[in-house]
mmCIF file of C-alpha atoms and ligand atoms in Angstrom:
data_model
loop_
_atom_site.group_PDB
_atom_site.id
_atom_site.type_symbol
_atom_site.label_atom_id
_atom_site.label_comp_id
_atom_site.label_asym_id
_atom_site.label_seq_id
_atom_site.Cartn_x
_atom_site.Cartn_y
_atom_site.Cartn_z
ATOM 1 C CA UNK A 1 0.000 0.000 0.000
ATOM 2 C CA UNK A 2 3.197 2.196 0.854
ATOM 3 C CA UNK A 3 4.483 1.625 -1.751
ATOM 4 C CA UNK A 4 1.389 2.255 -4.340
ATOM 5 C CA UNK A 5 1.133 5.682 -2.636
ATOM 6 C CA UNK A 6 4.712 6.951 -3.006
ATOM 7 C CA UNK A 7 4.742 6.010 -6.949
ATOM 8 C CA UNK A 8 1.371 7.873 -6.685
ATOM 9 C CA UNK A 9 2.662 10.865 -5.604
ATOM 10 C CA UNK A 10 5.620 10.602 -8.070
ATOM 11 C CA UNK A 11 3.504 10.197 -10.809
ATOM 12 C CA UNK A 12 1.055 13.130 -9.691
ATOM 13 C CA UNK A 13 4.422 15.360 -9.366
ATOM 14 C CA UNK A 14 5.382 14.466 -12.664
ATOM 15 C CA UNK A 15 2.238 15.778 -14.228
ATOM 16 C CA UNK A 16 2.114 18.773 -12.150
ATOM 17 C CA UNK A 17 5.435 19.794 -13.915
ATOM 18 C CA UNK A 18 4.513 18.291 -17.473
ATOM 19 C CA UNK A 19 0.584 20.479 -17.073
ATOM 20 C CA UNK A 20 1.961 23.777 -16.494
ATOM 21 C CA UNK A 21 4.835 23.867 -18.903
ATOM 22 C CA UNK A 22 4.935 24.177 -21.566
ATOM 23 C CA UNK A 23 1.323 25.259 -21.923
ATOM 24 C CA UNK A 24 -0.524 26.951 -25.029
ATOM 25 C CA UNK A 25 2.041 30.110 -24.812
ATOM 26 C CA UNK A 26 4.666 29.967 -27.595
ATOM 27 C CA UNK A 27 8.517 29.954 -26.306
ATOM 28 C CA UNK A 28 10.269 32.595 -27.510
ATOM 29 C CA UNK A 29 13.760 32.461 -28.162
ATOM 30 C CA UNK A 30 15.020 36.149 -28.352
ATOM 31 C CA UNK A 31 18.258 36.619 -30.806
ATOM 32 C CA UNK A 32 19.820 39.740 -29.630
ATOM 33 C CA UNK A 33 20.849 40.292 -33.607
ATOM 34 C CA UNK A 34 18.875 40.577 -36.807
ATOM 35 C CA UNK A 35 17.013 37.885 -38.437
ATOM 36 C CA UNK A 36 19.229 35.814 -41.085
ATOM 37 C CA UNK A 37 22.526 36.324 -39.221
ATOM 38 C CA UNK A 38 24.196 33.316 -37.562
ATOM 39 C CA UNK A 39 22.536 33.724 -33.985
ATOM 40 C CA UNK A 40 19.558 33.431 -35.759
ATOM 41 C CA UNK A 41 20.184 30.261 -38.018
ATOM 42 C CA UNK A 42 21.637 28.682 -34.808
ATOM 43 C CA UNK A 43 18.272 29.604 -33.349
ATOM 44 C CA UNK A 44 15.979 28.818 -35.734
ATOM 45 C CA UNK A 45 17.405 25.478 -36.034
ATOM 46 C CA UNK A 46 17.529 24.748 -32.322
ATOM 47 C CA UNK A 47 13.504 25.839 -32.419
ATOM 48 C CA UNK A 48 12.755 23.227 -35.210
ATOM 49 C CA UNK A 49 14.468 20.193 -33.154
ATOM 50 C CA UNK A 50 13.047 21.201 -29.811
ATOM 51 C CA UNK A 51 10.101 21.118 -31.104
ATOM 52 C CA UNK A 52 10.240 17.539 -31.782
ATOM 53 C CA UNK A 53 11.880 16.907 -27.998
ATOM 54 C CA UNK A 54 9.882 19.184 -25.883
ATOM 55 C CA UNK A 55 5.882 17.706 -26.865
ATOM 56 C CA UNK A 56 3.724 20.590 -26.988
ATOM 57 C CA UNK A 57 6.233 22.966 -26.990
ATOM 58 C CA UNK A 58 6.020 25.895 -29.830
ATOM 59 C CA UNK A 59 8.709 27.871 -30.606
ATOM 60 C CA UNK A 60 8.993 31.218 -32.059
ATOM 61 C CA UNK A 61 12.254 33.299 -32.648
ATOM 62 C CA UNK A 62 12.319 37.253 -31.727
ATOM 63 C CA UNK A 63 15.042 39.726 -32.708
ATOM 64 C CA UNK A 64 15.797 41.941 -30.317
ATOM 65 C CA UNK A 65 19.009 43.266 -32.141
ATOM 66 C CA UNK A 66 21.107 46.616 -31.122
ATOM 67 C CA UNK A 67 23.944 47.537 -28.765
ATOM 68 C CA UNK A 68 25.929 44.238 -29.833
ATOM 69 C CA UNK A 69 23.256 42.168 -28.380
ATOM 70 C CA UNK A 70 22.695 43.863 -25.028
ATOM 71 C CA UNK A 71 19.646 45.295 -25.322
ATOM 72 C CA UNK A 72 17.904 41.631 -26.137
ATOM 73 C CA UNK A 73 20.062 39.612 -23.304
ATOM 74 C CA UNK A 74 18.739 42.903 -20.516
ATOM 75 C CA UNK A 75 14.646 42.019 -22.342
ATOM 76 C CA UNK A 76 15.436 38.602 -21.024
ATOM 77 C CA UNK A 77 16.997 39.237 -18.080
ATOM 78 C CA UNK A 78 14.237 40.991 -16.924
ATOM 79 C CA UNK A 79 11.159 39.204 -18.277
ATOM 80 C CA UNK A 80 8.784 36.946 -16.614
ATOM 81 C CA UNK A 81 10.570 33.891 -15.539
ATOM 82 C CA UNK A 82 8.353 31.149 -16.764
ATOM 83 C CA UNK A 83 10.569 29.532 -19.600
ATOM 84 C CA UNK A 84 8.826 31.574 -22.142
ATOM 85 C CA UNK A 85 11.346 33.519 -22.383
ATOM 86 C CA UNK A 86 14.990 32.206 -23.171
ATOM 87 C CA UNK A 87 17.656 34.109 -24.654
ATOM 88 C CA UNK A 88 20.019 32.422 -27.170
ATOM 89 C CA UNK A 89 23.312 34.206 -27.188
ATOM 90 C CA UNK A 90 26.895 33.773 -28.175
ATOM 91 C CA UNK A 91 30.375 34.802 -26.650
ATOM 92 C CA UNK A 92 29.030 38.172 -26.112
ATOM 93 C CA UNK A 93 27.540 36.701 -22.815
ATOM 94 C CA UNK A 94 31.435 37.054 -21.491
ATOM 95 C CA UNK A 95 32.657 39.664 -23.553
ATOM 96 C CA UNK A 96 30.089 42.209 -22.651
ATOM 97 C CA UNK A 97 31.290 41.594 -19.054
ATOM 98 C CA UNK A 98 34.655 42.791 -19.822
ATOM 99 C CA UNK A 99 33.766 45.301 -23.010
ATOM 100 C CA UNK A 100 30.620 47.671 -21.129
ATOM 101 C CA UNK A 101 31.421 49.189 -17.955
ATOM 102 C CA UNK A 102 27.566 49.313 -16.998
ATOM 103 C CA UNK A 103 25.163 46.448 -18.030
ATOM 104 C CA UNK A 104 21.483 46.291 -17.116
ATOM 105 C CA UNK A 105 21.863 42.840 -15.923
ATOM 106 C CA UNK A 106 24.724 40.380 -14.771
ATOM 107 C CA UNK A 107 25.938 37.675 -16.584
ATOM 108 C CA UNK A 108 26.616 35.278 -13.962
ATOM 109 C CA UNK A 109 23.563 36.401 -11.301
ATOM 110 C CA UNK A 110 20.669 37.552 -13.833
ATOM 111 C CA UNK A 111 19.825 33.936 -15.829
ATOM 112 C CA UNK A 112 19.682 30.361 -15.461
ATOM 113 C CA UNK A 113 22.020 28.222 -17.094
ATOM 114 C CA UNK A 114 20.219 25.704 -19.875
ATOM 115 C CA UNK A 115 23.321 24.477 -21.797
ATOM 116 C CA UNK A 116 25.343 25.306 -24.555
ATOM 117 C CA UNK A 117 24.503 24.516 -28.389
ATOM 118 C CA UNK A 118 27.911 24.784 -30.374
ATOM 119 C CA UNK A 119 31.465 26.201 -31.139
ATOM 120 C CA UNK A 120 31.576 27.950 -33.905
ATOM 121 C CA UNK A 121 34.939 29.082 -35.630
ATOM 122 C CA UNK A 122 35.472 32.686 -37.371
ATOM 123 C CA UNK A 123 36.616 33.605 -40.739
ATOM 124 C CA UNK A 124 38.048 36.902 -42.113
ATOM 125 C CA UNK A 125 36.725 37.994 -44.983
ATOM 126 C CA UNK A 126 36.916 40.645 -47.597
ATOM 127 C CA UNK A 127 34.914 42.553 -49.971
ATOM 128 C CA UNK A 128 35.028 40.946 -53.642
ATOM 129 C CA UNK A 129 36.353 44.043 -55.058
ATOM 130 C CA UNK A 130 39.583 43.766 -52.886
ATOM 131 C CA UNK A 131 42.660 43.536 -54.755
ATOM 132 C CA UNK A 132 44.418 40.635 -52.180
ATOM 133 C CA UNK A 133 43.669 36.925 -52.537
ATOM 134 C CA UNK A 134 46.004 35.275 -50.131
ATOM 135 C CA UNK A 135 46.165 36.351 -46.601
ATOM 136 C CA UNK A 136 49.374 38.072 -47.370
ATOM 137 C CA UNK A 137 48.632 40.256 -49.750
ATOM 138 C CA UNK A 138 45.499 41.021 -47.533
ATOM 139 C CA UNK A 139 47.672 42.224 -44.362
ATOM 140 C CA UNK A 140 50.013 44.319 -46.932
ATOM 141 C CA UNK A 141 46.917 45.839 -48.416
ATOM 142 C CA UNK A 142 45.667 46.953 -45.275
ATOM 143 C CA UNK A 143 49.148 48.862 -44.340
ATOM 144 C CA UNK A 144 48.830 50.083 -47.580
ATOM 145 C CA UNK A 145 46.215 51.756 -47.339
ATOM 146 C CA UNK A 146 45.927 52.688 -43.019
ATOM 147 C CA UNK A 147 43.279 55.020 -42.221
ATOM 148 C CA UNK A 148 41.216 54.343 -45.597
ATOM 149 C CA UNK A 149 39.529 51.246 -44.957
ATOM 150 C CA UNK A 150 36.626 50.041 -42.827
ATOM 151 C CA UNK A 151 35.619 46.883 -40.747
ATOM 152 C CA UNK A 152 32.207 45.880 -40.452
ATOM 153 C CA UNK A 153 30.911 44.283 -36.809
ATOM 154 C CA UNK A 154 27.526 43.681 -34.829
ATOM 155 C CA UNK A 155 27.806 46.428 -32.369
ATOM 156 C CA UNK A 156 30.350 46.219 -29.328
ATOM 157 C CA UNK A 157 30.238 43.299 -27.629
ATOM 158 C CA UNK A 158 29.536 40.731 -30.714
ATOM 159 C CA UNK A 159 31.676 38.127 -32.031
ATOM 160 C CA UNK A 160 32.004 39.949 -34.847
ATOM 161 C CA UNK A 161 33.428 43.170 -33.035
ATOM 162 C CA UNK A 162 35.896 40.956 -30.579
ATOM 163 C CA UNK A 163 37.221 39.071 -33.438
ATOM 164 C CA UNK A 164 38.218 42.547 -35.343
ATOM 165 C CA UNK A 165 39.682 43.953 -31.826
ATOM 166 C CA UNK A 166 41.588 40.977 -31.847
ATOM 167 C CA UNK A 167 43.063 40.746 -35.042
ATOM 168 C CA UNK A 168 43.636 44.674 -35.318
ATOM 169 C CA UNK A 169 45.211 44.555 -32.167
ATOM 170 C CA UNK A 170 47.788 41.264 -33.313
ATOM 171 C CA UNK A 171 48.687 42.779 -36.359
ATOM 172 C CA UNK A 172 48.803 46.533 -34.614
ATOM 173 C CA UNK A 173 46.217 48.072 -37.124
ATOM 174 C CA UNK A 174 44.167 49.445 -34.299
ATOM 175 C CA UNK A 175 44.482 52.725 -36.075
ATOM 176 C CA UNK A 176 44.473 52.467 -39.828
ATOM 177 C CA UNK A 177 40.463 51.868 -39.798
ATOM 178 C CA UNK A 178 37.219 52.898 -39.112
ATOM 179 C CA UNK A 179 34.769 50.768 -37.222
ATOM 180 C CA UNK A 180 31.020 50.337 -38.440
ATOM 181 C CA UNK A 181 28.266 48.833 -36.333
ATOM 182 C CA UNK A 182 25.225 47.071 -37.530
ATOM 183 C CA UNK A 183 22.484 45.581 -35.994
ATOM 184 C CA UNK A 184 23.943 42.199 -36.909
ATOM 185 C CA UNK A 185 26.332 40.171 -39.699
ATOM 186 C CA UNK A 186 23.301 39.744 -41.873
ATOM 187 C CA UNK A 187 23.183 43.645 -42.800
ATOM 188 C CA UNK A 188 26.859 43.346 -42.166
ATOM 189 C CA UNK A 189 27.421 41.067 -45.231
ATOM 190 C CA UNK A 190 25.495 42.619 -46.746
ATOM 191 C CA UNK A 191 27.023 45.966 -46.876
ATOM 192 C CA UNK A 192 30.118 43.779 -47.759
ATOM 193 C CA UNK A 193 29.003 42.021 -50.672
ATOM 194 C CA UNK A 194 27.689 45.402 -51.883
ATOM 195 C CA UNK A 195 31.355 47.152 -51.337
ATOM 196 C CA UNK A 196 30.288 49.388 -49.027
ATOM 197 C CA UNK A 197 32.359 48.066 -45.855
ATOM 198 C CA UNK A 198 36.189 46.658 -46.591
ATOM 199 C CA UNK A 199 36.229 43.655 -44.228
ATOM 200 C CA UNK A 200 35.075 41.355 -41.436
ATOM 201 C CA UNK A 201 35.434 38.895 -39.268
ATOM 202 C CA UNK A 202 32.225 36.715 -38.913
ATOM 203 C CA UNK A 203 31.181 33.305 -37.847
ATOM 204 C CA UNK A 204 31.592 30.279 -40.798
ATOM 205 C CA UNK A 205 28.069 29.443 -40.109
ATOM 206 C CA UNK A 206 27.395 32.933 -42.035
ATOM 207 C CA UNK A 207 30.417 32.936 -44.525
ATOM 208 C CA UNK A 208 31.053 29.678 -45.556
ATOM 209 C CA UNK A 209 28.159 30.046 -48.564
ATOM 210 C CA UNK A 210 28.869 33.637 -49.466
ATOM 211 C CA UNK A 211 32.798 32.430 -49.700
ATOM 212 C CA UNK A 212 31.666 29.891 -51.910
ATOM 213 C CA UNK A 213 29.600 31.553 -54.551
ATOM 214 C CA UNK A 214 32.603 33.722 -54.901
ATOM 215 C CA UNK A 215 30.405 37.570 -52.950
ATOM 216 C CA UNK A 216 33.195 38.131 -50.509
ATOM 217 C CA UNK A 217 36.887 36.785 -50.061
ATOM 218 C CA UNK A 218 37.882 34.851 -47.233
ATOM 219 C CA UNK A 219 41.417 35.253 -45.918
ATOM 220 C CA UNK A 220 41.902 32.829 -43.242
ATOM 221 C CA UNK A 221 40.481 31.314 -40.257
ATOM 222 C CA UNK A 222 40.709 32.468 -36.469
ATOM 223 C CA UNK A 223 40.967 28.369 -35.177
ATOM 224 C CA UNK A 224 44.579 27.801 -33.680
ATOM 225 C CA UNK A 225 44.913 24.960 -36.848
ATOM 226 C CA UNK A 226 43.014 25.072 -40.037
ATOM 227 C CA UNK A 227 39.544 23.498 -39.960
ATOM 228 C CA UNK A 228 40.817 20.001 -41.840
ATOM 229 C CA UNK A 229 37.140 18.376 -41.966
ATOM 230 C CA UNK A 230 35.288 21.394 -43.794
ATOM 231 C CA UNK A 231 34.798 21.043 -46.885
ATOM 232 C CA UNK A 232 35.749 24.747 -47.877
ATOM 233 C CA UNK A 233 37.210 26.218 -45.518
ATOM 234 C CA UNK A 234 40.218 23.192 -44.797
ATOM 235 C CA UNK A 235 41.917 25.551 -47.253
ATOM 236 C CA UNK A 236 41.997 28.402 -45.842
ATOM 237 C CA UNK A 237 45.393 29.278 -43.409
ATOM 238 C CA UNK A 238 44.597 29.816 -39.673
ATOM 239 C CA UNK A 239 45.881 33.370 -38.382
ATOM 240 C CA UNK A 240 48.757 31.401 -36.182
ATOM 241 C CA UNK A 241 49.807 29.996 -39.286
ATOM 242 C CA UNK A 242 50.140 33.729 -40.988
ATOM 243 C CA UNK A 243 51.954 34.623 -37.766
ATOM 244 C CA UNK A 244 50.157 35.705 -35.566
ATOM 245 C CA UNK A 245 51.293 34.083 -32.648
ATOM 246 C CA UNK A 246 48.747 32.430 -30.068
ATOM 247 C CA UNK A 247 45.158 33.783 -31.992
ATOM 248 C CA UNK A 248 42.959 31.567 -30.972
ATOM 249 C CA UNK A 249 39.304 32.551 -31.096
ATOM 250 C CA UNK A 250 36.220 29.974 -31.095
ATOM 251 C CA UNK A 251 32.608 31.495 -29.971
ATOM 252 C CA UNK A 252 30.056 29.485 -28.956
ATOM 253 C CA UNK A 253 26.188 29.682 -28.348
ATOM 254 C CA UNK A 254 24.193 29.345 -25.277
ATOM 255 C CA UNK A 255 20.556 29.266 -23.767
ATOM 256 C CA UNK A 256 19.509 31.143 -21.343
ATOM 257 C CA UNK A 257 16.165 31.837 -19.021
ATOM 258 C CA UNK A 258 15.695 34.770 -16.348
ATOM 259 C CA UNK A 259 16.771 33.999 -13.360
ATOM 260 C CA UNK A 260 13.662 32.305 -10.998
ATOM 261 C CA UNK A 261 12.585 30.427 -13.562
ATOM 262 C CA UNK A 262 11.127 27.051 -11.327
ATOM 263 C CA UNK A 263 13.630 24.062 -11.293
ATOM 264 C CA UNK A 264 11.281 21.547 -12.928
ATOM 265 C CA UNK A 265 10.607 23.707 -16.128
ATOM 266 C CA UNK A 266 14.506 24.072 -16.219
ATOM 267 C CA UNK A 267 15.101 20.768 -16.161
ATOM 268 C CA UNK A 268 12.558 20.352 -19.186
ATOM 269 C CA UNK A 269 14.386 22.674 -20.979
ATOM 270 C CA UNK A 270 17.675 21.000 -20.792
ATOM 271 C CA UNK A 271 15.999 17.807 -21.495
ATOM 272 C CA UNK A 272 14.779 19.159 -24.378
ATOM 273 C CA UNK A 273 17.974 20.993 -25.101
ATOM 274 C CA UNK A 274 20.127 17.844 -24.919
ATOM 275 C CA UNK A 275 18.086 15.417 -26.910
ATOM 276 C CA UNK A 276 17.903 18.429 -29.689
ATOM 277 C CA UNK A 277 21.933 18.685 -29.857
ATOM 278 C CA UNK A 278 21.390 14.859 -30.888
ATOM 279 C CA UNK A 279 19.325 15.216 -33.301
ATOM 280 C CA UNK A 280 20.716 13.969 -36.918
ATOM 281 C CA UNK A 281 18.750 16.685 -38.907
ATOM 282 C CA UNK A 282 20.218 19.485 -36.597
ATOM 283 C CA UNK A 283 23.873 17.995 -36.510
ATOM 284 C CA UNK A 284 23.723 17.742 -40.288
ATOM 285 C CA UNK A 285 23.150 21.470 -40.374
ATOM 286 C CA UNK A 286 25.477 22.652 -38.046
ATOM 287 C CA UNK A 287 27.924 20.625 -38.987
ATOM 288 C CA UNK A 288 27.717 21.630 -42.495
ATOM 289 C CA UNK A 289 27.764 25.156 -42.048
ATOM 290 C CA UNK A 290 31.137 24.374 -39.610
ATOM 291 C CA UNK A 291 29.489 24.283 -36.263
ATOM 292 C CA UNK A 292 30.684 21.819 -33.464
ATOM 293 C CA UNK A 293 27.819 20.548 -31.857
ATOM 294 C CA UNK A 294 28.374 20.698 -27.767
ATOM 295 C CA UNK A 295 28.439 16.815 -26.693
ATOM 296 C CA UNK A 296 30.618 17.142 -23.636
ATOM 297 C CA UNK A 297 29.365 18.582 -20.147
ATOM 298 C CA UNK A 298 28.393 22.238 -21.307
ATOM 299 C CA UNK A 299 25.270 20.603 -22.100
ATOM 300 C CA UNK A 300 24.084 20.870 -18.466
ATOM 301 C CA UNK A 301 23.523 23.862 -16.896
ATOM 302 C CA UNK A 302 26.368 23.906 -14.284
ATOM 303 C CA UNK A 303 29.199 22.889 -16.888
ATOM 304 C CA UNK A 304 27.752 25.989 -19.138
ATOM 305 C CA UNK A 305 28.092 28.146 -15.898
ATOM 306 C CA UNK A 306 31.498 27.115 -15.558
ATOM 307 C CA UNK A 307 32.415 27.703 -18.793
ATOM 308 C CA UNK A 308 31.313 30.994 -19.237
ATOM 309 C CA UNK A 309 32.653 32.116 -16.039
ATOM 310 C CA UNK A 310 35.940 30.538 -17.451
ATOM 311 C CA UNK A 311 35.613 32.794 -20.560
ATOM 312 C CA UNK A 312 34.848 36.387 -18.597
ATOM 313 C CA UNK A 313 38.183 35.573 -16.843
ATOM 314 C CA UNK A 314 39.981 34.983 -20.211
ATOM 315 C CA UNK A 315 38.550 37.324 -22.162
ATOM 316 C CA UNK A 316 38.984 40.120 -19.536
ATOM 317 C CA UNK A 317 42.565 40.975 -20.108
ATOM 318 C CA UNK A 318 42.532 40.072 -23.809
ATOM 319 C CA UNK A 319 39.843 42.557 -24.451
ATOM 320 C CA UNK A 320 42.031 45.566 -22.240
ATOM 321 C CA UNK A 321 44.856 44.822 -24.383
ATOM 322 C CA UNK A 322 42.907 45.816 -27.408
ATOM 323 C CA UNK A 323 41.846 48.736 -25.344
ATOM 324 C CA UNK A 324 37.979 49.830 -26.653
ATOM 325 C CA UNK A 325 35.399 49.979 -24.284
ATOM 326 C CA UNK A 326 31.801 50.853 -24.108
ATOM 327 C CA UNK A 327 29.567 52.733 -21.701
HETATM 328 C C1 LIG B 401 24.712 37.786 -35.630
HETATM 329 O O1 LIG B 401 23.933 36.860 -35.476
HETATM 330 O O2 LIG B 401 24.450 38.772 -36.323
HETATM 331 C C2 LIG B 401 26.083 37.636 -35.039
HETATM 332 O O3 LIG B 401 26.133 36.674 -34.064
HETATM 333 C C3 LIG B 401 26.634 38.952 -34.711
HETATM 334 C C4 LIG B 401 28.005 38.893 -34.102
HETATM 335 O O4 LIG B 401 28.077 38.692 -32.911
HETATM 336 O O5 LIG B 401 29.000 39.128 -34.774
#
């Protein structure tokens, strides 16, 4: 009899979780950059696989884009926490930390942990009309021609924008261009393709097809090697290869809810989360587009916690080296 009425009360605690979440209200995964960038692929597929894992569960995706993804991780930070609200951001959740000197929320305090989605490498990239095709010629046209040129990024605090710090700090061209902001790399590329920005440095999940039908030039990857199993981009140089000693840069996504959000929905979402990352269809994409789908402990909630709090410390004194900082 005991025992009848303790696996009564599990099952009648398992439905209380499974009745209130997720419920008819759609989940909305807020991309703090503009629709058809690589945030918002990454999102957009994560929506279409957790919607197989999580029954009931329907997903939207909302851009929230501006202030290099700020403005949409402070909309989650503060919104109802009742998991219908996540936030799926990149390495801006550490960089921000060290790039802003006042945030509206706090990385490590304001959210819940869900689990990471990927690593995703970087490529530099070019404008077609550019007169360089190696990586070489690229570097000598750009002393060429200091204080003429411009680099395109998402706003401070994207990947985008840390990758150009980066590389203009390594190769000390900090000065010879100008900086232009956009609400994301999908206006970004844009503006590139057209010839109205010089250069970038942007995600392969966003480059690897423009590369490919020949609309911008890529000049080498930001990976510490070169990125031997993709099918374009293996032939490409890495940046330590061109010399520049120790570049290393990898971003990665992450999902996020407002902190408060109740433990048992949590723990739905990173059920959800972790069955999607296995998905075939979704590793197919991301895979072909030169993501590395997370499989090790970054899928739960307290490895992605530890990671990210490993990344603020790293990024902290990289970022002060390249010395830009926002308000
Ligand atoms: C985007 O989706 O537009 C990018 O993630 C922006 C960036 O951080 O460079």
């Amino acid at each position: 009899m005991k025992r009848i009425l303790v696996l009564a009360a599990a099952v009648t605690a398992l439905f209380a979780n499974a009745q209130g979440f997720p419920g008819t209200k759609p989940i909305s995964f807020v991309v703090p950059f503009a629709a058809g960038g690589p945030t918002d692929r990454v999102a957009r597929d994560l929506a279409e696989a957790m919607r197989k894992t999580l029954p009931g569960g329907n997903f939207v995706v909302e851009n929230v884009n501006g202030a290099g993804g700020t403005i949409g991780a402070t909309k989650v930070a503060k919104a109802t926490p009742d998991g219908h609200t996540l936030l799926l951001w990149h390495i801006g959740m550490a960089s921000t930390a060290g790039l802003y000197r006042k945030l509206q929320y706090k990385p490590l305090e304001d959210f819940e942990y869900l689990g990471m989605v990927n690593d995703v490498p970087m490529t530099l990239i070019g404008k077609p009309q550019l007169p360089a095709n190696t990586y070489r010629d690229f570097e000598n046209y750009i002393r060429a021609n200091s204080g003429k040129l411009n680099i395109a990024h998402a706003g401070l605090g994207s990947a985008s924008h840390l990758c150009g710090l980066m590389w203009q700090s390594a190769v000390n061209a900090k000065e010879a261009m100008t900086t232009i902001p956009f609400g994301g790399t999908a206006p970004a590329m844009t503006a590139l393709i057209g010839g109205q920005v010089d250069l970038m440095c942007d995600q392969t999940t966003n480059t690897t097809a423009q590369i490919e039908a020949g609309r911008v030039k890529g000049f080498a990857v930001t990976t510490a090697g070169r990125l031997n199993n993709h099918k374009l981009l293996k032939d490409y140089p890495s940046l330590q290869e061109m010399g520049l000693k120790g570049f290393n840069l990898t971003i990665w996504h992450g999902l996020y809810a407002p902190k408060g959000t109740p433990a048992p929905v949590l723990k739905q979402l990173n059920d959800a989360l972790k069955l999607a990352l296995k998905d075939p269809e979704f590793l197919k994409k991301q895979e072909g587009l030169g993501a590395i789908v997370v499989t090790d402990k970054r899928m739960e909630p307290e490895g992605h916690k530890a990671f990210v709090t490993a990344e603020i410390a790293k990024l902290k004194p990289v970022i002060e080296a390249a010395g830009k900082f926002a308000d």
